[in-house]
PDB file of C-alpha atoms in Angstrom:
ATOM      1  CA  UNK A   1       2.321  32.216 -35.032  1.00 64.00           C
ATOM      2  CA  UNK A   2      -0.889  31.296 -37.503  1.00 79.00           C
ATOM      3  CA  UNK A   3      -3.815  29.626 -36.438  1.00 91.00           C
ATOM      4  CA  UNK A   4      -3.170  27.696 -33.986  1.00 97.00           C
ATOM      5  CA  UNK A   5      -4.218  24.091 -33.754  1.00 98.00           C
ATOM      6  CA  UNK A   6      -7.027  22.304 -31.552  1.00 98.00           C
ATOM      7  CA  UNK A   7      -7.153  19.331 -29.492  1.00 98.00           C
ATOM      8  CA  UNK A   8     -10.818  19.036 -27.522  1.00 98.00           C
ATOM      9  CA  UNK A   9     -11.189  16.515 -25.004  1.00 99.00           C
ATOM     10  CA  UNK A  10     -14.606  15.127 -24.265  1.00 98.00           C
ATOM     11  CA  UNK A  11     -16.051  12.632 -22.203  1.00 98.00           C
ATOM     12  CA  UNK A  12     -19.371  11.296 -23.993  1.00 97.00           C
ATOM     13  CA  UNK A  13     -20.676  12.180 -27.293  1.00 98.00           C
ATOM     14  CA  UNK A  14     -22.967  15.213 -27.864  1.00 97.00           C
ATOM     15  CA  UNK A  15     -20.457  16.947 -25.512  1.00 98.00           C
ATOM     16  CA  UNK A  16     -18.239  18.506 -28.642  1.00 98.00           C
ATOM     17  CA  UNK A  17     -21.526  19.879 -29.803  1.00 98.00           C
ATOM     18  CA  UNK A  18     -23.243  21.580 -27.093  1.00 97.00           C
ATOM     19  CA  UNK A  19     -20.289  22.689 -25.069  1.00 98.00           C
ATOM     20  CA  UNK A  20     -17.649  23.759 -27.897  1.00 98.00           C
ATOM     21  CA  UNK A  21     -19.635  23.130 -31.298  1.00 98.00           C
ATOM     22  CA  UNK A  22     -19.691  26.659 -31.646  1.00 98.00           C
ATOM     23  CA  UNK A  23     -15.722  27.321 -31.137  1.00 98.00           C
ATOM     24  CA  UNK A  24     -15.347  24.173 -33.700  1.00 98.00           C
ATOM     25  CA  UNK A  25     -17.352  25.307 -35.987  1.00 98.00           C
ATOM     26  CA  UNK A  26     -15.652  28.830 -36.415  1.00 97.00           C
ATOM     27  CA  UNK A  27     -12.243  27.550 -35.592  1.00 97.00           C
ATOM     28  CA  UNK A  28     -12.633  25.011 -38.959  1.00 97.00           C
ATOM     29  CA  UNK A  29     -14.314  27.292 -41.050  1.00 97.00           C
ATOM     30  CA  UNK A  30     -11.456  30.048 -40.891  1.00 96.00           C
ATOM     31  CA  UNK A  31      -9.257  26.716 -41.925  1.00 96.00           C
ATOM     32  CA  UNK A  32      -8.093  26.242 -38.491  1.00 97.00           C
ATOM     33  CA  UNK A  33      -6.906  22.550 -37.771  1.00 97.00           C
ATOM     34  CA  UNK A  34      -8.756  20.444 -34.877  1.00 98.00           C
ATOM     35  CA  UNK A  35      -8.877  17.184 -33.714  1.00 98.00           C
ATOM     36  CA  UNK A  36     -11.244  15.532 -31.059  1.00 98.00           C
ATOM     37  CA  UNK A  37     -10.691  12.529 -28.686  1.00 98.00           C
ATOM     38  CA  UNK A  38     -13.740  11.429 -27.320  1.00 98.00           C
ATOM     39  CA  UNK A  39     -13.068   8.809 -24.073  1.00 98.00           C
ATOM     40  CA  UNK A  40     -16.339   6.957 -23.551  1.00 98.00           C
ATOM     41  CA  UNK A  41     -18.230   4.600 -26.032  1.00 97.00           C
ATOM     42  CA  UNK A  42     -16.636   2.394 -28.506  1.00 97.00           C
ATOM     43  CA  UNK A  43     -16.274   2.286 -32.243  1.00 96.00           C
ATOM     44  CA  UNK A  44     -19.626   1.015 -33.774  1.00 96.00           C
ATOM     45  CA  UNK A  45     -21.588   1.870 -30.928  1.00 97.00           C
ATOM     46  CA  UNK A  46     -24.998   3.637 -31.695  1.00 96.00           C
ATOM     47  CA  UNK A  47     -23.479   7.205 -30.499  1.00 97.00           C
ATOM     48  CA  UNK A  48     -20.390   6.658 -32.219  1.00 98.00           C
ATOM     49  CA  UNK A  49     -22.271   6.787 -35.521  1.00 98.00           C
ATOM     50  CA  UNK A  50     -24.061   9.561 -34.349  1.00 98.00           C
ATOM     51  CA  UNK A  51     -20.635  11.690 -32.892  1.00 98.00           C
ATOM     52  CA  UNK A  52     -19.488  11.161 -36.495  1.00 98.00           C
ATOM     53  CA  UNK A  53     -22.245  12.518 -38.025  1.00 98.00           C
ATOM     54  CA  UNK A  54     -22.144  15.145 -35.630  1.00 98.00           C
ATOM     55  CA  UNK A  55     -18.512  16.128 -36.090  1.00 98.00           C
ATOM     56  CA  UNK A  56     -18.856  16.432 -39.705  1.00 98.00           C
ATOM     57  CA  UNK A  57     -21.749  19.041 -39.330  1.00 98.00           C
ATOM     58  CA  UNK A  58     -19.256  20.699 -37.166  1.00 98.00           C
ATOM     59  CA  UNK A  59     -16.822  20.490 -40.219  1.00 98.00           C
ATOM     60  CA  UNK A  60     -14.160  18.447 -38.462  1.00 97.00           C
ATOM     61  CA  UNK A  61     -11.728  17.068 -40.786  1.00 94.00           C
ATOM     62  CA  UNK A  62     -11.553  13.947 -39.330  1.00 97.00           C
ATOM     63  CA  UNK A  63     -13.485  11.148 -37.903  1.00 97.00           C
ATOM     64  CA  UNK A  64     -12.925  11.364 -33.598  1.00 98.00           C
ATOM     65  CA  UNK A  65     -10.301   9.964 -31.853  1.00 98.00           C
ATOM     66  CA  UNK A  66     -11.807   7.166 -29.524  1.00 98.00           C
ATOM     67  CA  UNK A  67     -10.586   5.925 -26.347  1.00 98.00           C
ATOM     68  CA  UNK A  68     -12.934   3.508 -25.577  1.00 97.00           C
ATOM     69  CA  UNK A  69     -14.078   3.515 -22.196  1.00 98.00           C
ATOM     70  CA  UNK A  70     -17.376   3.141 -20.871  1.00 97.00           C
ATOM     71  CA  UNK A  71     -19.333   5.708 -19.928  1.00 95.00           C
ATOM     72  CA  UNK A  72     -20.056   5.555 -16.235  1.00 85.00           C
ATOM     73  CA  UNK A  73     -23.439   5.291 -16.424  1.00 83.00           C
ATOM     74  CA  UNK A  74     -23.978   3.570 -19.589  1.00 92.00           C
ATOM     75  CA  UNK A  75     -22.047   0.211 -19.669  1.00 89.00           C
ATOM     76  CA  UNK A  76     -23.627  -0.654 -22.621  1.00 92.00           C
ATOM     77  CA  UNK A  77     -21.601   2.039 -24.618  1.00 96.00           C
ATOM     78  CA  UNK A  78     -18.519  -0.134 -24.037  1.00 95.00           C
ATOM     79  CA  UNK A  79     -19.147  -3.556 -23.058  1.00 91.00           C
ATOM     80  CA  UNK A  80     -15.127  -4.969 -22.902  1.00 90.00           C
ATOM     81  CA  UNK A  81     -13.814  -1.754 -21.381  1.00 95.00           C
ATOM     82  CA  UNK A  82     -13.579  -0.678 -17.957  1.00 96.00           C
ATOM     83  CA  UNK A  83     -15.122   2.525 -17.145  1.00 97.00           C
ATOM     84  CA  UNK A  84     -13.340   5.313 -17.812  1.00 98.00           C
ATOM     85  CA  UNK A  85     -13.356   6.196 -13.821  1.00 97.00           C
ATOM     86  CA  UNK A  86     -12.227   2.958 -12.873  1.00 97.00           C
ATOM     87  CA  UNK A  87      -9.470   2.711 -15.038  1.00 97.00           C
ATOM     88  CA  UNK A  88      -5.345   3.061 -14.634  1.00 98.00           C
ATOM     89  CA  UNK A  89      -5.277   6.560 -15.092  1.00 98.00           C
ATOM     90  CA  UNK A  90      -1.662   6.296 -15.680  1.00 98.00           C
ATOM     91  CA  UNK A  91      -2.298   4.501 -18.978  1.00 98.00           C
ATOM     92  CA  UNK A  92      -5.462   6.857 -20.267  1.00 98.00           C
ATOM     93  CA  UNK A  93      -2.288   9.927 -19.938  1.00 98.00           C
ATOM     94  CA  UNK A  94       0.208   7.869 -21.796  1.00 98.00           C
ATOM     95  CA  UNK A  95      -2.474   7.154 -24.212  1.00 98.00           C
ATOM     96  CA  UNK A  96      -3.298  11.022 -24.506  1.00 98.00           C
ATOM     97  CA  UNK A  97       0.126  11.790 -24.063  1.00 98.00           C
ATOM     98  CA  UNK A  98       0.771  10.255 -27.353  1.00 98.00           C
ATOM     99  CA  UNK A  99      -2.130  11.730 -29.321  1.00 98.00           C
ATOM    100  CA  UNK A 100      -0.694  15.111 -27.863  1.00 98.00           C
ATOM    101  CA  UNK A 101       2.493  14.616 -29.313  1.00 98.00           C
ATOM    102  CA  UNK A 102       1.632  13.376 -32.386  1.00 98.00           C
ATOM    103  CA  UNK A 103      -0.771  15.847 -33.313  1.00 98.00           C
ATOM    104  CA  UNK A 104       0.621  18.843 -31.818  1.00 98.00           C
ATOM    105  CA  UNK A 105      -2.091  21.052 -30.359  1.00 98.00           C
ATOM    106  CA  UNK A 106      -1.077  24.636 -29.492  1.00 98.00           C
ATOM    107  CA  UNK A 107      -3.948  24.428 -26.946  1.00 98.00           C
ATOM    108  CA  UNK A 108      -6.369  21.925 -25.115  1.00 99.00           C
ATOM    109  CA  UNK A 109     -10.279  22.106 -24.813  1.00 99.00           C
ATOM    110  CA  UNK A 110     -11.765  20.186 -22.063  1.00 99.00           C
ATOM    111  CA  UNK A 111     -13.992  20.782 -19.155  1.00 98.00           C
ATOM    112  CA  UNK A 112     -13.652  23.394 -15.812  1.00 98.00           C
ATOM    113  CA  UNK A 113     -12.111  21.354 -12.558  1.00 98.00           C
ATOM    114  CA  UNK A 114     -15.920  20.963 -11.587  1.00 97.00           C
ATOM    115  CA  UNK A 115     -16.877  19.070 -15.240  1.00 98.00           C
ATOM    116  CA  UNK A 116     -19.064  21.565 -16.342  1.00 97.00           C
ATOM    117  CA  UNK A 117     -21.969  20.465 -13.597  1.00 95.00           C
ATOM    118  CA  UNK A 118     -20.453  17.482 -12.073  1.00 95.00           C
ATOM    119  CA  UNK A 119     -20.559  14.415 -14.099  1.00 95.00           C
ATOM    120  CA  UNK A 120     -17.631  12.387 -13.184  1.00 96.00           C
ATOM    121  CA  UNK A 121     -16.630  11.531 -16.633  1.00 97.00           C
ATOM    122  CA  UNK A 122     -16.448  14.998 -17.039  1.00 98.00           C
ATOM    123  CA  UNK A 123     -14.551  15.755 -14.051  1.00 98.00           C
ATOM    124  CA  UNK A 124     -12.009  13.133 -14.479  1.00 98.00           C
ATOM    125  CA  UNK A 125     -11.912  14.265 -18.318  1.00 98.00           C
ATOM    126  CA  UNK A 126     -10.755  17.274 -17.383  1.00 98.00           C
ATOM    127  CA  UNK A 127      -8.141  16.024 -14.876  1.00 98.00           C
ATOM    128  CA  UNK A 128      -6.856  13.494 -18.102  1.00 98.00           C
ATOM    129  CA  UNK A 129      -6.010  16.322 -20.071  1.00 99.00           C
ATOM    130  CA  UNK A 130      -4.413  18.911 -17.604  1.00 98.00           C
ATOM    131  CA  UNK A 131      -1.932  15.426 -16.823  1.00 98.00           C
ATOM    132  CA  UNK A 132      -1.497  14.790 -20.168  1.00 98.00           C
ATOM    133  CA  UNK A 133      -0.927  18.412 -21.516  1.00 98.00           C
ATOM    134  CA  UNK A 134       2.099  18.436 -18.469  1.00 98.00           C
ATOM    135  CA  UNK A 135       3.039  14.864 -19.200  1.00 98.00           C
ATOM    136  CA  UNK A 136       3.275  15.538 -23.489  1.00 98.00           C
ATOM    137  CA  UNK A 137       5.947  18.387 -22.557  1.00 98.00           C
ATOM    138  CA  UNK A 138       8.545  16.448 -20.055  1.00 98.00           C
ATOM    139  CA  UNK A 139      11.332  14.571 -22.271  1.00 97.00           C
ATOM    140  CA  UNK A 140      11.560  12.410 -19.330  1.00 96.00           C
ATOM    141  CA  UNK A 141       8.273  10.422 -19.431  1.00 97.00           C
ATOM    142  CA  UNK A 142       6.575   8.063 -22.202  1.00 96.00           C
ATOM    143  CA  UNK A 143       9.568   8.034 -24.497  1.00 94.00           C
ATOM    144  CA  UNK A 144       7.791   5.493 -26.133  1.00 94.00           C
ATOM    145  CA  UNK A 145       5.067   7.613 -26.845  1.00 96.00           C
ATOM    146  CA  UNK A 146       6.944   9.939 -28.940  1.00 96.00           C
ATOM    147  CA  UNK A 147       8.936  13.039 -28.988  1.00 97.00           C
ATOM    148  CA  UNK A 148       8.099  15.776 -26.101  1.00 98.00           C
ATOM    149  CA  UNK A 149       5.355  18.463 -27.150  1.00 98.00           C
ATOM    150  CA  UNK A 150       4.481  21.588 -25.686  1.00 98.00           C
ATOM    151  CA  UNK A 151       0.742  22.643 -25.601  1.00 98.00           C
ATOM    152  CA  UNK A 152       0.781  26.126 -25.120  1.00 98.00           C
ATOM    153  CA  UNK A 153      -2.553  26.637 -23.294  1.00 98.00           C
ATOM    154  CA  UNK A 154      -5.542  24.714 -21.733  1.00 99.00           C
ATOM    155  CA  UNK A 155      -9.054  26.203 -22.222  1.00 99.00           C
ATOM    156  CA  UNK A 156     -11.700  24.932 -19.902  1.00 99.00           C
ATOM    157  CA  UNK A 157     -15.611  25.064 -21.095  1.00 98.00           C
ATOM    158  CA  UNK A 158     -17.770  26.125 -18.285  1.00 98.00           C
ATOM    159  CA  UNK A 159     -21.180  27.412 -17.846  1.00 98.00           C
ATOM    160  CA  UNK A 160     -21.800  31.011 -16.773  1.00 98.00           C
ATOM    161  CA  UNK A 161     -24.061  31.451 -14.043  1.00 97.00           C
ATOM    162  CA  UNK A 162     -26.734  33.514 -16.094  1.00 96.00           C
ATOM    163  CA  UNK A 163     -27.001  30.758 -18.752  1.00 96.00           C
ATOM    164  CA  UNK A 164     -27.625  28.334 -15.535  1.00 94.00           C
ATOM    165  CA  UNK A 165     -30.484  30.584 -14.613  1.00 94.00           C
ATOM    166  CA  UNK A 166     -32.100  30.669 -17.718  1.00 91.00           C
ATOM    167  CA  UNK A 167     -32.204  26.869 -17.597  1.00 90.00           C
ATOM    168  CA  UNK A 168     -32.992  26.061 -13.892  1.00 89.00           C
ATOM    169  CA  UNK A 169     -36.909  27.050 -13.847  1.00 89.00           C
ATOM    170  CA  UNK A 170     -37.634  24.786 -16.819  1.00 84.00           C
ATOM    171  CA  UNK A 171     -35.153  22.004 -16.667  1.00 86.00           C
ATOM    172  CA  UNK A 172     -34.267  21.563 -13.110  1.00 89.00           C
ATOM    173  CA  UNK A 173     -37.725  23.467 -11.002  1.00 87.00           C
ATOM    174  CA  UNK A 174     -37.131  20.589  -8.214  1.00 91.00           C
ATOM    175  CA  UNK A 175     -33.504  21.819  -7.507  1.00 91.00           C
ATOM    176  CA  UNK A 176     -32.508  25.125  -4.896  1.00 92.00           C
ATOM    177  CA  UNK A 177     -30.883  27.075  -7.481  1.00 92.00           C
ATOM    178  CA  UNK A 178     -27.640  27.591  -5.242  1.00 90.00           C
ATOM    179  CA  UNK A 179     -27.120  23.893  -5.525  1.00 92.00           C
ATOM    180  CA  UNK A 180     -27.008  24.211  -9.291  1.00 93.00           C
ATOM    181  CA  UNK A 181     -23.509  24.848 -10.905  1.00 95.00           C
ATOM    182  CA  UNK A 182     -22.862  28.172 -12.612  1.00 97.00           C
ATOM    183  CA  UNK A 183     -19.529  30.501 -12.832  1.00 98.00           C
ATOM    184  CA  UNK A 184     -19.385  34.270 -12.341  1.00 97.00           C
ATOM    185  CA  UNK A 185     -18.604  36.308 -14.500  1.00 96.00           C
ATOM    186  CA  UNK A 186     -15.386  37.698 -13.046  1.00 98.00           C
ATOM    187  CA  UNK A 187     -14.163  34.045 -13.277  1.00 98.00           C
ATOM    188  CA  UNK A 188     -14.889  33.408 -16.927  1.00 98.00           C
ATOM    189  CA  UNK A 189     -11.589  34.666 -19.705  1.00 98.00           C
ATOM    190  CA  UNK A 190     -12.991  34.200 -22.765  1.00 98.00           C
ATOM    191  CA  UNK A 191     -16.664  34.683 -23.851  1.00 98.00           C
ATOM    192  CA  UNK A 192     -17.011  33.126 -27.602  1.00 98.00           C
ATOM    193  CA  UNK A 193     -20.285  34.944 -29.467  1.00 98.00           C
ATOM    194  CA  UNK A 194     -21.026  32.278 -31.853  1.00 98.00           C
ATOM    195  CA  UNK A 195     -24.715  33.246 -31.800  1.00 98.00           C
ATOM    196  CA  UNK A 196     -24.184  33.022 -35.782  1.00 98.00           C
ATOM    197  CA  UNK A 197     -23.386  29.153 -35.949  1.00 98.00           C
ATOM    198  CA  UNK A 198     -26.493  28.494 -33.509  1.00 97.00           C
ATOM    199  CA  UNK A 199     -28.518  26.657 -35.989  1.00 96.00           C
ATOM    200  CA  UNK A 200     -25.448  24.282 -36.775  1.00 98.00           C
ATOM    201  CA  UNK A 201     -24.854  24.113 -33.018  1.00 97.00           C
ATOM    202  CA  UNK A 202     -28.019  22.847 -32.632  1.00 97.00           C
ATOM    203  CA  UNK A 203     -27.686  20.023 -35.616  1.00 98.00           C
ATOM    204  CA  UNK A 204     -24.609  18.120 -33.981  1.00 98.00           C
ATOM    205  CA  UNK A 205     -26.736  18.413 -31.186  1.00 96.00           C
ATOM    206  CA  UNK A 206     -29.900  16.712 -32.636  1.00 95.00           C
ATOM    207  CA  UNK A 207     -27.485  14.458 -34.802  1.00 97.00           C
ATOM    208  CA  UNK A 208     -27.120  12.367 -31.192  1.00 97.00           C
ATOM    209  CA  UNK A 209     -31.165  11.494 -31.608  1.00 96.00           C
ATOM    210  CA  UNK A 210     -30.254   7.888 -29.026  1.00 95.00           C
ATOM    211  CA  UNK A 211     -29.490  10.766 -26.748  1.00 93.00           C
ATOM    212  CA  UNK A 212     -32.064  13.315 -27.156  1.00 91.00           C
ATOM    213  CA  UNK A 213     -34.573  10.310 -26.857  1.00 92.00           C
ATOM    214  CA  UNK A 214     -33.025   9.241 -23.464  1.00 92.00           C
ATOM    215  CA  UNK A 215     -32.039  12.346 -21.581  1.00 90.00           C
ATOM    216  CA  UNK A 216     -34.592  14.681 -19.508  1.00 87.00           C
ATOM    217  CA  UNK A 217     -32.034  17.203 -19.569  1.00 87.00           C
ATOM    218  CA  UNK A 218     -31.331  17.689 -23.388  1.00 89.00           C
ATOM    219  CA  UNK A 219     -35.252  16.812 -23.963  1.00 87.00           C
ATOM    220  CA  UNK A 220     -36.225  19.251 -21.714  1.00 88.00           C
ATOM    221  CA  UNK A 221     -33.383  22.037 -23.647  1.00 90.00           C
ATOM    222  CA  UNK A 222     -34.794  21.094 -26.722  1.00 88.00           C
ATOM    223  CA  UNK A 223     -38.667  21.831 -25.841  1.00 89.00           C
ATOM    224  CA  UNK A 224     -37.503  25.508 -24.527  1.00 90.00           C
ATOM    225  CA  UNK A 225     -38.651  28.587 -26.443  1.00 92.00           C
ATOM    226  CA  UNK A 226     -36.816  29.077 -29.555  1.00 94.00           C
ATOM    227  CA  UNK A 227     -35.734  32.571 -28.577  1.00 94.00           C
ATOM    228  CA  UNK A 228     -34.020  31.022 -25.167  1.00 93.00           C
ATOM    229  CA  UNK A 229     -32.567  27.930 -27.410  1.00 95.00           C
ATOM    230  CA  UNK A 230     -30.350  30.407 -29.727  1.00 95.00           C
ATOM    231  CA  UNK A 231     -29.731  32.536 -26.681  1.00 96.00           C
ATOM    232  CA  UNK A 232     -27.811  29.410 -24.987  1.00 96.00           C
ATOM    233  CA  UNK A 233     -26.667  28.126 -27.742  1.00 97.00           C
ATOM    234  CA  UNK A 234     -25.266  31.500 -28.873  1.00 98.00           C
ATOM    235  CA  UNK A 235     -22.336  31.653 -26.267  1.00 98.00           C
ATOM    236  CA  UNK A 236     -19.530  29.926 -25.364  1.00 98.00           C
ATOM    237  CA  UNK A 237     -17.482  30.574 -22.156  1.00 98.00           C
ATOM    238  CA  UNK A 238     -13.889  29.399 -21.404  1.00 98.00           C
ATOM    239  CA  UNK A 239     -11.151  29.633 -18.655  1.00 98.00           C
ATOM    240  CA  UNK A 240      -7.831  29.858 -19.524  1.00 98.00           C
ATOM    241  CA  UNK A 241      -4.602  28.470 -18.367  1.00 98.00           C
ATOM    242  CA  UNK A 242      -1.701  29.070 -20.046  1.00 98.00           C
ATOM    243  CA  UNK A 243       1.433  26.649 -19.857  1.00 98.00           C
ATOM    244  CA  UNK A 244       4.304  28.691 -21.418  1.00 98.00           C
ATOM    245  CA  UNK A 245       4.992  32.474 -21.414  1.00 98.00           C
ATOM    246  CA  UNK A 246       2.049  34.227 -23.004  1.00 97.00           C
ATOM    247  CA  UNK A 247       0.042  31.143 -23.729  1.00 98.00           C
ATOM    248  CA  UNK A 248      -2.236  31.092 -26.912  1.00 98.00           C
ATOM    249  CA  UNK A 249      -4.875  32.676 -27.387  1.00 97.00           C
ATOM    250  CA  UNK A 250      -8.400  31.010 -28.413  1.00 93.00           C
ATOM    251  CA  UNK A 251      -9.915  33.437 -31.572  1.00 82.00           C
TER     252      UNK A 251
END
């Protein structure tokens, strides 16, 4: 097969950028297709404007797919949606389920089981697109949501446990570092050098400026050492699940 096609899942914008901007970025430029559904904040919204921006330093072909929730600790960023936790999950995987089959991804980018560190937008994120990725394939459910697709493999972002240690003593000194998140090595697949694309990581990054202004966390990321910056922004890692014979690989 060619090049195979993207769908990334993400829960709140700034996500695409700093957990797969790097993978977009590369995937686009070698005139890969890829699509992104973002499930929290609505059209119009303050970060919407700035996840467009953001996508088209990534050089996304087109504008995110929203879904509209709100994000569960920002009711602001949708205020005539339900969260996105509190929802009927059945209808967020038909709604998926039909983006799925109409743009027919060869694999799915979301989150690890554990959301990256535990944000449960993230978490259920991740469980949206593992139901919807089973639920696209079966000829049995959502007929109305068009004809069955296969996605050939899920990819799961996830944070290694070295890049978790680079960024516990200056972002989180208050916190036992075995309570912070971080996978080994031995259960990462794919490690994605992207330590070229960096800088343009970093722009769809700094293109969410609401959220750089309100979060410690990417504040605090932002005011490390430039050297540690392009280290962590550098890398990508990714589990892999494959959901037919041989799956598809990533790069």
């Amino acid at each position: 097969m060619g090049t195979p096609r993207l769908l990334l899942v993400h829960a709140h914008p700034d996500d695409e950028s700093l957990w797969t901007g790097g993978l977009t970025a590369r995937h686009v430029d070698a005139g890969g297709e890829a699509d992104l559904v973002m499930c929290t904040w609505a059209e119009g919204t303050i970060r919407h404007q700035e996840l467009t921006e953001a996508v088209d330093i990534l050089g996304m072909p087109r504008p995110p797919i929203m879904l509209g929730y709100a994000d569960d600790r920002r009711p602001e960023s949708a205020p005539d949606a339900e969260r996105l936790c509190a929802a009927s999950f059945d209808q967020q995987v038909r709604a998926l389920t039909k983006h799925i089959r109409e743009l027919k991804p060869d694999i799915v980018v979301t989150y690890d089981a554990l959301g990256i560190y535990g944000h449960p937008d993230h978490v259920h994120a991740h469980r949206l697109a593992c139901a919807a990725a089973d639920a696209a394939a079966s000829t049995k459910l959502y007929h109305r949501a068009g004809p069955a697709w296969r996605v050939r493999s899920l990819y799961f972002a996830t944070i290694p446990e070295w890049m978790m240690d680079l960024l516990a003593p200056g972002l989180f000194p208050e916190i036992p570092r075995e309570q912070l998140p971080g996978t080994p090595d031995s259960e990462i697949d794919v490690v994605v050098d992207v330590s070229d694309l960096a800088a343009r990581k970093k722009a769809g990054v700094t293109a969410h400026r609401s959220e750089v202004d309100r979060s410690r966390a990417i504040a605090g990321f932002m005011s490390l050492p430039d050297e540690i910056q392009h280290k962590l922004l550098g890398v990508e890692c990714y589990q892999r699940r494959d959901l037919v014979p041989g799956g598809c690989d990533l790069i």
